[in-house]
PDB file of C-alpha atoms and ligand atoms in Angstrom:
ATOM      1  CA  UNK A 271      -4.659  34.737 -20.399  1.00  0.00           C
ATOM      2  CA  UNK A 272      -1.303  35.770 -19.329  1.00  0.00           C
ATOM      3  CA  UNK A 273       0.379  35.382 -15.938  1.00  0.00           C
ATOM      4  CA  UNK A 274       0.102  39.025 -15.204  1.00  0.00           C
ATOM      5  CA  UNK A 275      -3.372  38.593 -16.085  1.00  0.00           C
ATOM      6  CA  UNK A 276      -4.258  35.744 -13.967  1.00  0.00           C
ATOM      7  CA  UNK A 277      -2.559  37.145 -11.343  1.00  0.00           C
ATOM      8  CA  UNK A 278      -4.220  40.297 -11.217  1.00  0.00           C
ATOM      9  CA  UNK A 279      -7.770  37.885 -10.868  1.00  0.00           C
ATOM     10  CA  UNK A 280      -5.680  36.051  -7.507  1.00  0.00           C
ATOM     11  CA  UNK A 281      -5.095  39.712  -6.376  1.00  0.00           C
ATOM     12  CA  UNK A 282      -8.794  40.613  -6.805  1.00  0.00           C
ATOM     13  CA  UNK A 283      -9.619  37.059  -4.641  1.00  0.00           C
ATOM     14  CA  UNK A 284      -7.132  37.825  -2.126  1.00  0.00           C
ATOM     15  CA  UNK A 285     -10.129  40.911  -1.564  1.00  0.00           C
ATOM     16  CA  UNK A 286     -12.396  38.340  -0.792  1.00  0.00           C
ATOM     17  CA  UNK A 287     -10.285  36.530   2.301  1.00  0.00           C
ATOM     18  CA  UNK A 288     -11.606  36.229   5.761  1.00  0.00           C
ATOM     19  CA  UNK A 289      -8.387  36.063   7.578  1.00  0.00           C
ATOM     20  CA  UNK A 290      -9.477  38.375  10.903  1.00  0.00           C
ATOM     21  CA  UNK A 291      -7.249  36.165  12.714  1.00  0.00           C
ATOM     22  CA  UNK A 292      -3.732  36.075  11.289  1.00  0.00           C
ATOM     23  CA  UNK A 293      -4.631  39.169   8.717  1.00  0.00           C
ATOM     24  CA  UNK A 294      -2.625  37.751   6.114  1.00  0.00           C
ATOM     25  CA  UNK A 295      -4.612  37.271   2.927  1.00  0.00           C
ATOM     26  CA  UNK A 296      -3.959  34.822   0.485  1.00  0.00           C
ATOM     27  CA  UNK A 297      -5.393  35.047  -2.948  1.00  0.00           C
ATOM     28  CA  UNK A 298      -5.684  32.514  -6.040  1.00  0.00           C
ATOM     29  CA  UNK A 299      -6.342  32.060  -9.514  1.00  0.00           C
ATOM     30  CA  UNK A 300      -6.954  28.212 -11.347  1.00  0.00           C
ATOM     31  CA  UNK A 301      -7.369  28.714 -15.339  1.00  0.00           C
ATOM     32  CA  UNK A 302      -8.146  25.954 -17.448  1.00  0.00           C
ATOM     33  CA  UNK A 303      -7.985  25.311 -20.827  1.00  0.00           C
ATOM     34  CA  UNK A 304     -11.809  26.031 -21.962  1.00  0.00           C
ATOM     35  CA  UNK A 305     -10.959  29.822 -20.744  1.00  0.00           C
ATOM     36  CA  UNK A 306     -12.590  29.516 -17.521  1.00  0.00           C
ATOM     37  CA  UNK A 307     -10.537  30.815 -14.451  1.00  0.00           C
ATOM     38  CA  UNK A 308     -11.510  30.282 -10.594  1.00  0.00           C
ATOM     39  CA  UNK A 309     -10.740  32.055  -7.536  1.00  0.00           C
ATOM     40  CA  UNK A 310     -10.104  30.978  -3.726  1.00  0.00           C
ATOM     41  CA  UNK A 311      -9.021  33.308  -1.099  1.00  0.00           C
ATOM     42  CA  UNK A 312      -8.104  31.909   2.787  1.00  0.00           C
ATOM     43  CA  UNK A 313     -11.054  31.093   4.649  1.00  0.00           C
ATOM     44  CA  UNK A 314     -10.293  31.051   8.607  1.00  0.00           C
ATOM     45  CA  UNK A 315     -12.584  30.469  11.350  1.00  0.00           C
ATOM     46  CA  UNK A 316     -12.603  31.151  14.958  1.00  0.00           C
ATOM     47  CA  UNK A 317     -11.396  27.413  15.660  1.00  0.00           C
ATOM     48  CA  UNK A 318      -7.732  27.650  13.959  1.00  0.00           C
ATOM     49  CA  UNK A 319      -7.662  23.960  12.221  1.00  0.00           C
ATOM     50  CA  UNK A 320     -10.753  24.672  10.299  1.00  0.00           C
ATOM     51  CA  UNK A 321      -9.036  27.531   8.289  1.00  0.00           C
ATOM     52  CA  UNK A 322      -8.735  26.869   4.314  1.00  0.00           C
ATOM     53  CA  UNK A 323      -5.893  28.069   2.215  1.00  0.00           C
ATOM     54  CA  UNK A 324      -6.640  30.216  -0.815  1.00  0.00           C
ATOM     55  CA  UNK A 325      -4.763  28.157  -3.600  1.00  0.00           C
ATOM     56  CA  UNK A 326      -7.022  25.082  -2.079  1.00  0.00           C
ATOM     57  CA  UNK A 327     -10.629  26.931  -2.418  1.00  0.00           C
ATOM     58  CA  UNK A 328      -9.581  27.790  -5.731  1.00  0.00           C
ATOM     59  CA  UNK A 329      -8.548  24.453  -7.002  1.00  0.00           C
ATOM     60  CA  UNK A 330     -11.370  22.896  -5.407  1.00  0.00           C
ATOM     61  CA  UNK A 331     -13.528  25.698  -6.416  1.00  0.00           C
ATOM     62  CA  UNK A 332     -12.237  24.547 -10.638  1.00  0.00           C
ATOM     63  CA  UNK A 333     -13.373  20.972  -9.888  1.00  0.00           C
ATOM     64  CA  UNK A 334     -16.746  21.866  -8.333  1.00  0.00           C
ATOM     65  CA  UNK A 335     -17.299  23.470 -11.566  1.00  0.00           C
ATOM     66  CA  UNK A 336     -16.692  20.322 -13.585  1.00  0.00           C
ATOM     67  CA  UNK A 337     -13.044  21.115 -14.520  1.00  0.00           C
ATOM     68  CA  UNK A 338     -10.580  17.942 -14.731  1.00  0.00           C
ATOM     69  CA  UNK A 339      -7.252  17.960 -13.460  1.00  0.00           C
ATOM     70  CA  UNK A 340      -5.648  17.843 -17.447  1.00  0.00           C
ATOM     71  CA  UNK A 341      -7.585  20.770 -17.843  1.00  0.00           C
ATOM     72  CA  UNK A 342      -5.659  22.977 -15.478  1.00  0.00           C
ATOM     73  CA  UNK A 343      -3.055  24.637 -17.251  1.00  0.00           C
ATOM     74  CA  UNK A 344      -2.230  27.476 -14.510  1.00  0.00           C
ATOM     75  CA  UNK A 345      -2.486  28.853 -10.703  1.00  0.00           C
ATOM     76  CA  UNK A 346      -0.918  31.969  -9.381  1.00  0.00           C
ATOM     77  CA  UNK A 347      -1.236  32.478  -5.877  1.00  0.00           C
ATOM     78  CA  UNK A 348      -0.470  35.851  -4.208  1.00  0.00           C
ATOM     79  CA  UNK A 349       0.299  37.295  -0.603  1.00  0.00           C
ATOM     80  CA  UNK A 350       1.869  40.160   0.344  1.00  0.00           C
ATOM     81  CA  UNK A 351       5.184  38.701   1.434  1.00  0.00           C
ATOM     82  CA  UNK A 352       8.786  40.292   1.189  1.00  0.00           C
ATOM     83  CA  UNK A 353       9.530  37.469  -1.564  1.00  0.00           C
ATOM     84  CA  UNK A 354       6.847  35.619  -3.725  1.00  0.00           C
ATOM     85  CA  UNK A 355       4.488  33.689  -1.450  1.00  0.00           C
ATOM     86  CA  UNK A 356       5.480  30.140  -0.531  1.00  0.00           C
ATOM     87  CA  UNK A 357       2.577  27.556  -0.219  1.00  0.00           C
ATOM     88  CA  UNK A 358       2.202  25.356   2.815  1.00  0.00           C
ATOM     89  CA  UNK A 359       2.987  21.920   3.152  1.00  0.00           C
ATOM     90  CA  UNK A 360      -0.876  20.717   2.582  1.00  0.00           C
ATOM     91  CA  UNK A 361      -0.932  23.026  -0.520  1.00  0.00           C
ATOM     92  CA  UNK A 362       1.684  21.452  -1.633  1.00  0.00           C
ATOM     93  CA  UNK A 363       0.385  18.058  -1.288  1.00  0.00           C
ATOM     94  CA  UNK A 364      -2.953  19.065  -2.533  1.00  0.00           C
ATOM     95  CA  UNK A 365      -1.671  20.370  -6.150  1.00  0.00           C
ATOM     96  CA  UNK A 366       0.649  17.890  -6.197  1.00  0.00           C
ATOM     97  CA  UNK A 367      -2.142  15.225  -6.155  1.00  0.00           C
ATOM     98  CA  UNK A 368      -4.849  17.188  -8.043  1.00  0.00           C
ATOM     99  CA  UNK A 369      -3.040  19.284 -10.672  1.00  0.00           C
ATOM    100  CA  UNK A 370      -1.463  17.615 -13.482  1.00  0.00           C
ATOM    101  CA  UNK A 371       2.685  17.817 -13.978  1.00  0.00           C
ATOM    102  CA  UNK A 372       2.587  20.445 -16.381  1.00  0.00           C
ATOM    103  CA  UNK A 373       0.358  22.659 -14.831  1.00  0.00           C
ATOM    104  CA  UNK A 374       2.263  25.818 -14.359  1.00  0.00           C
ATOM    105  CA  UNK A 375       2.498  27.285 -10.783  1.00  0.00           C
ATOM    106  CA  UNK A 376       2.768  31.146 -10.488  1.00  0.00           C
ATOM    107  CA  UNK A 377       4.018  32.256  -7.365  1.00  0.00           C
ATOM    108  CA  UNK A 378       3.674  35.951  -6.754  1.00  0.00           C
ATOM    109  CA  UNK A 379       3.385  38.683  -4.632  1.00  0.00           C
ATOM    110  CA  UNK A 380       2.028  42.639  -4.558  1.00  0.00           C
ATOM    111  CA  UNK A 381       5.659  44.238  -5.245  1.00  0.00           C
ATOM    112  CA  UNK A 382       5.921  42.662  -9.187  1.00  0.00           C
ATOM    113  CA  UNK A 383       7.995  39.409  -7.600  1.00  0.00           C
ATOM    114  CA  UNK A 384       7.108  36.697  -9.818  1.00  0.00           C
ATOM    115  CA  UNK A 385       8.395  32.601  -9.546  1.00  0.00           C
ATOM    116  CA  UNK A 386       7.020  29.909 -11.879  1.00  0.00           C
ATOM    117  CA  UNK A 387       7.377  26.582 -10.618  1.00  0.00           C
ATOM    118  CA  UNK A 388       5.322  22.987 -11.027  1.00  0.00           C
ATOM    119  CA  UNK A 389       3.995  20.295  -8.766  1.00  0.00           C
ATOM    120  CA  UNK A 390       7.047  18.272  -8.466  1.00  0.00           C
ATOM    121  CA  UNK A 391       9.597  20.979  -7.845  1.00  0.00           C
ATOM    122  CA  UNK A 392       7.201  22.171  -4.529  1.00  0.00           C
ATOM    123  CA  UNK A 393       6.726  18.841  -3.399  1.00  0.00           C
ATOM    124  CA  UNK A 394       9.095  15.869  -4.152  1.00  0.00           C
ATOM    125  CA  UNK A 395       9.319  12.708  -3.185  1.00  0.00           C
ATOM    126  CA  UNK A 396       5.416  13.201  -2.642  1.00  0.00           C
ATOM    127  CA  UNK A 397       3.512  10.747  -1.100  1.00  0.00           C
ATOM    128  CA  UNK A 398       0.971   9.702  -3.688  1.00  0.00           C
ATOM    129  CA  UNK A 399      -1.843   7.300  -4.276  1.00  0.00           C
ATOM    130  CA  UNK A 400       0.723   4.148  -4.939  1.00  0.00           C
ATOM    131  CA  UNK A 401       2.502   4.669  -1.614  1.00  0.00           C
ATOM    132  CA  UNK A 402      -0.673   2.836   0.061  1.00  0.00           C
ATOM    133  CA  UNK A 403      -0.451  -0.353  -2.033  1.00  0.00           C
ATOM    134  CA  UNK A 404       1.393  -3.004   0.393  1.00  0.00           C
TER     135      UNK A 404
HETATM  136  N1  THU B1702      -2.326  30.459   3.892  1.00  0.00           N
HETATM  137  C1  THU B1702      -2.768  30.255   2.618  1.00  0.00           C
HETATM  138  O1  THU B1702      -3.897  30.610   2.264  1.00  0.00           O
HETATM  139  N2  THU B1702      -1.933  29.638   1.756  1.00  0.00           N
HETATM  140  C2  THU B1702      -0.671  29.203   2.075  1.00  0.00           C
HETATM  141  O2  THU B1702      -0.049  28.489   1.320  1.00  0.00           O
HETATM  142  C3  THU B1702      -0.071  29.646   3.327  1.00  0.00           C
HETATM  143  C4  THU B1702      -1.036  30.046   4.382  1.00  0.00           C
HETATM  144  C5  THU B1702      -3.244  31.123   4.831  1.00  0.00           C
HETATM  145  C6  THU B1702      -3.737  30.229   5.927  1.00  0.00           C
HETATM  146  C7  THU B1702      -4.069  31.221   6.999  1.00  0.00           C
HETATM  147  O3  THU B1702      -5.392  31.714   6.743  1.00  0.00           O
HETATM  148  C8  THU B1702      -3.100  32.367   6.764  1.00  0.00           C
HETATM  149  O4  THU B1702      -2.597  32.183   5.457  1.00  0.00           O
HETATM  150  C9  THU B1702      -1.933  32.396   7.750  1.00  0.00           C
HETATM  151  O5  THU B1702      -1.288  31.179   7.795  1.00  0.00           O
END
């Protein structure tokens, strides 16, 4: 599958967000190497903290289904922003820790804007699992 491809599936998840609160919906797309590609839209809730980003449910979405993090090869995310989207700061922390270094990021949004990117280049100087050793 090609980036076009998988992000036309983030597109079709973005259908699937329950944002009645900011109305901006967020749509994603996790393929893995056995073929297999998962979707997560943005999840919000009538108590604002609880909401769930879209790029989240779907990477969490590829490990509920037995995926590993080497077996993630892509995610496209897409909103409909002027630019391509731009993932928050606990997205960014979250595929930072749970996608591999290679996995390619594809940032998009509805007008044909496209960005590929990677863990490290959204988030560096992340704070990671060996930061807690003292
Ligand atoms: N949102 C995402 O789903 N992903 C991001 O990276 C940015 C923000 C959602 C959260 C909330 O439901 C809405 O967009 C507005 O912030």
């Amino acid at each position: 599958m090609n980036d076009e491809q998988l992000i036309k599936v983030a597109i079709e998840a973005r259908e699937l967000s329950y944002s009645p609160y900011s109305n901006f919906k967020v749509g994603a797309a996790v393929l893995c190497k056995d073929g297999r590609v998962f979707k997560g839209a943005n999840i919000e809730n009538a108590s604002y903290p609880l909401c769930m980003c879209g790029e989240r449910n779907a990477i969490y979405h590829a490990l509920m289904e037995n995926e590993a993090k080497e077996d993630i090869i892509a995610l496209a995310i897409v909103a409909d922003t002027p630019s391509v989207v731009s993932p928050c700061g606990a997205c960014r922390q979250v595929i930072h820790e749970l996608l591999n270094k290679n996995t390619r990021i594809v940032l998009a949004n509805l007008h044909g804007d496209i960005k590929i990117t990677n863990p490290d280049e959204l988030l560096p100087f992340a704070f990671q699992e060996g930061d807690l050793k003292r």
